[in-house]
Rosetta silent file (secondary structure, phi, psi, omega in degrees, C-alpha in Angstrom):
SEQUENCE: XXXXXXXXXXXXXXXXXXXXXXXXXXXXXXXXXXXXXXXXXXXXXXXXXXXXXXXXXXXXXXXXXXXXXXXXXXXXXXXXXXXXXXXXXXXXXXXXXXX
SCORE:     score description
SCORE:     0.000 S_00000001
   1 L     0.000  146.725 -177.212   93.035  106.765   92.891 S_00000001
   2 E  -112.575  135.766  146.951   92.941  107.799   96.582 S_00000001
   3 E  -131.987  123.890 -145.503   89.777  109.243   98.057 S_00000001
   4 E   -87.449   45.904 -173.509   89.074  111.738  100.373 S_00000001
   5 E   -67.529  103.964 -177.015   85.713  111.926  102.189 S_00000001
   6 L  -147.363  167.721  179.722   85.383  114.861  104.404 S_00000001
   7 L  -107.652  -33.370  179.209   83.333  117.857  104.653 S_00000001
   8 L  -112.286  -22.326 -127.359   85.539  120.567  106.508 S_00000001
   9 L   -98.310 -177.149   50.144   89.541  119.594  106.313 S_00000001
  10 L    73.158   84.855  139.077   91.601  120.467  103.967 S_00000001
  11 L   -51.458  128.169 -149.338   92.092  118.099  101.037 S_00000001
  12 L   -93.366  146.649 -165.452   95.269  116.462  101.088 S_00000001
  13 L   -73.171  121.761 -177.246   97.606  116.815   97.633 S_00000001
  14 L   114.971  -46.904  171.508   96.886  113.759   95.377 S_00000001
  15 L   -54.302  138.835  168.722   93.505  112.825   96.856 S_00000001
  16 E  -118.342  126.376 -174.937   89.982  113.149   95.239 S_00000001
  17 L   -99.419  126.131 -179.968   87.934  114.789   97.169 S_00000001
  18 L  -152.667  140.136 -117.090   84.186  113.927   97.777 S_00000001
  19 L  -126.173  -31.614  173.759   81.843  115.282  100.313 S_00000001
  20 L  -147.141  157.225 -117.959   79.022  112.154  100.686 S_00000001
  21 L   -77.233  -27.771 -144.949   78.927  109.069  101.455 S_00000001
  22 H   -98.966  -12.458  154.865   77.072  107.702   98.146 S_00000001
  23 H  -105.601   -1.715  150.260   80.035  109.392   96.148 S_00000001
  24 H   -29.294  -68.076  149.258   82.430  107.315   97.614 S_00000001
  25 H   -36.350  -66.206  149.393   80.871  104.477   96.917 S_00000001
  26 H     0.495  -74.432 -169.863   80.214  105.603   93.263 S_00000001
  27 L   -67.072  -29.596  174.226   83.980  105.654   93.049 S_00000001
  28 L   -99.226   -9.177  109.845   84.748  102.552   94.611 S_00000001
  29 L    -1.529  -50.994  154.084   82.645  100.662   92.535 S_00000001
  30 L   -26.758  -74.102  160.484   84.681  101.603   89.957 S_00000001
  31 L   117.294   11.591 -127.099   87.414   99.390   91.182 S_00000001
  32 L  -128.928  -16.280 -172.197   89.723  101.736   90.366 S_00000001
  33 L   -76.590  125.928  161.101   89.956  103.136   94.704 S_00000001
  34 L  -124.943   21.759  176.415   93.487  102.108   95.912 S_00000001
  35 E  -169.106  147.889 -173.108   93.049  103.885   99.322 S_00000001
  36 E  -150.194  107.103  156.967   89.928  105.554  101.055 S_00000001
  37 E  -112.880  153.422 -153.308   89.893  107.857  104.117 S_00000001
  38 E  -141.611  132.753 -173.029   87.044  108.749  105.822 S_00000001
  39 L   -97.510  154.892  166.232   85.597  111.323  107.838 S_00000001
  40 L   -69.558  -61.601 -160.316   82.326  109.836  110.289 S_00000001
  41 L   -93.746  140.511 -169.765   80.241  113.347  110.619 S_00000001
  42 L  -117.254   22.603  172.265   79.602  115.081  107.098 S_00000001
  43 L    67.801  -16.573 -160.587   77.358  118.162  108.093 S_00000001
  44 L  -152.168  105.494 -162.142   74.246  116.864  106.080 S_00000001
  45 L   -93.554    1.869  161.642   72.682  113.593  108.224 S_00000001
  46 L   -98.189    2.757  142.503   70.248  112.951  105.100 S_00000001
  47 L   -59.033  -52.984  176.452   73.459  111.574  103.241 S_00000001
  48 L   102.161  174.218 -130.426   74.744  109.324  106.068 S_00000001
  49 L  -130.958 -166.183 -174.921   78.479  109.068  107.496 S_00000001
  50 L  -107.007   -5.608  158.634   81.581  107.587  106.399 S_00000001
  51 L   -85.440   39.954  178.373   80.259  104.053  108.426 S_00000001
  52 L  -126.581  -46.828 -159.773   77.758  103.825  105.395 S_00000001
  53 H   -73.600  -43.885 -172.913   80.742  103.644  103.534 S_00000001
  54 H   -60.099  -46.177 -168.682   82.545  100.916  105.656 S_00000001
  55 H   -82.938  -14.465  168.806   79.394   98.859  105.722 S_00000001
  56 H   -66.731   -8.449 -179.353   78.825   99.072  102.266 S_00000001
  57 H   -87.419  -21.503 -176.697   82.759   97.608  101.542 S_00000001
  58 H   -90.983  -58.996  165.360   82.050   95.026  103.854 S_00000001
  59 H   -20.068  -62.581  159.674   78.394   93.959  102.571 S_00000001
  60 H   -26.598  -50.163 -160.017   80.816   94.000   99.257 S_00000001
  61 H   -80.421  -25.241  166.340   83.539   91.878  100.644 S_00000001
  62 H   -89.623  -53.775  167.348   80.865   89.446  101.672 S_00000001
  63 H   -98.123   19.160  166.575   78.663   89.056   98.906 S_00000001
  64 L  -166.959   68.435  165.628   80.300   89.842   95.867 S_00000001
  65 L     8.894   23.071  166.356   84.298   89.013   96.895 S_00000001
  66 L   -54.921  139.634 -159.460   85.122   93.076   96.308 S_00000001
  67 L   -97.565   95.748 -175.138   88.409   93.548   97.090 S_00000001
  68 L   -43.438  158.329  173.254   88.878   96.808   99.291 S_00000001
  69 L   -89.352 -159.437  176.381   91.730   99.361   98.893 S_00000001
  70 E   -64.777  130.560  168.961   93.475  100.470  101.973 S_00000001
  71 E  -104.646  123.561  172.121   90.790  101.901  104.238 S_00000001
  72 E  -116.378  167.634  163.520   91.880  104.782  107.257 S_00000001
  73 E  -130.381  135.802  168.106   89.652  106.922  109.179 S_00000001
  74 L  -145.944   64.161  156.207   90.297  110.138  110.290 S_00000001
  75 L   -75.202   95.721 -166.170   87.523  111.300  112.388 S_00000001
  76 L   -55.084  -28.551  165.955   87.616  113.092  115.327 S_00000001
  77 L  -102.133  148.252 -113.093   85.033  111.458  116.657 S_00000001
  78 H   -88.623  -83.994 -167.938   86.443  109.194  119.387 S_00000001
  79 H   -25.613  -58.004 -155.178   82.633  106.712  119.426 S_00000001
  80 H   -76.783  -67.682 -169.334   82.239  106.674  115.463 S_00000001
  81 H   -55.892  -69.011  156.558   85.928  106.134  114.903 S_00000001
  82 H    10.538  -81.796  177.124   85.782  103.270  116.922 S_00000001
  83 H   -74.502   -4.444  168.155   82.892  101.617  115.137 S_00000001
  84 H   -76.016  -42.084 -159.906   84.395  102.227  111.792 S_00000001
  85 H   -76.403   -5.463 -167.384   87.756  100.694  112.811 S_00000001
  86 H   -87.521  -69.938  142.939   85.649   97.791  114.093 S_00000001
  87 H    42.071 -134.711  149.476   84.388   97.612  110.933 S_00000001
  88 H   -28.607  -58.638  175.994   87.510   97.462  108.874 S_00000001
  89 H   -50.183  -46.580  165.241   88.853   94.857  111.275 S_00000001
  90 H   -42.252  -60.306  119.338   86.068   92.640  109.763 S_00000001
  91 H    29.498  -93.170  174.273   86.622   93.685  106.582 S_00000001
  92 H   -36.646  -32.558 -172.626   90.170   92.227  107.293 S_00000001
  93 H   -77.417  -50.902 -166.684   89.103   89.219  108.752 S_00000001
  94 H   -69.528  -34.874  162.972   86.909   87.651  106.185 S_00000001
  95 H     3.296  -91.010  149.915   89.988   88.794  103.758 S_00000001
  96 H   -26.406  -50.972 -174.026   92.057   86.575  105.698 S_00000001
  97 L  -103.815   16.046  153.621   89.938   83.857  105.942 S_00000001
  98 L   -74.443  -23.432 -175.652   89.241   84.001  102.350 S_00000001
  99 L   -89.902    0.000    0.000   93.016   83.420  101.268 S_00000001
């Protein structure tokens, strides 16, 4: 399953679409996520961003060996995208130095 957290664009054909941060998660939990893109700002700041989502995969990836899908971001915003891809590069790293 691919999923699609955003608030304004356009859900892209194939993609499950989900609007906050906590149903992402939900989903990826599952185990069942084999890609995740991510918006930062979601319109409603008592949900939290699409970096709630990154640090919850890595908080995963550290303490209970969850294996991430593919993660992208596609945020407009420049600062937020940033610290998500920073993120992800961890993400990647302990991966790495797990194999």
């Amino acid at each position: 399953m691919k999923v699609y957290l955003d608030d304004e664009r356009e859900t892209p054909i194939g993609w499950v679409r989900v609007y906050f941060p906590e149903e992402a998660i939900e989903l990826l939990k599952t185990g069942k996520v084999t890609e995740i893109s991510l918006d930062h700002d979601l319109g409603d700041d008592d949900h939290g961003t699409g970096y709630d989502v990154v640090l919850w995969i890595e908080e995963a990836v550290y303490t209970k060996g969850f294996i991430p899908p593919r993660i992208k971001v596609h945020s407009a915003n420049t600062s937020a995208r940033k610290k998500m891809e920073l993120g992800i590069k961890n993400i990647m790293l302990k991966l790495n130095s797990s194999a």
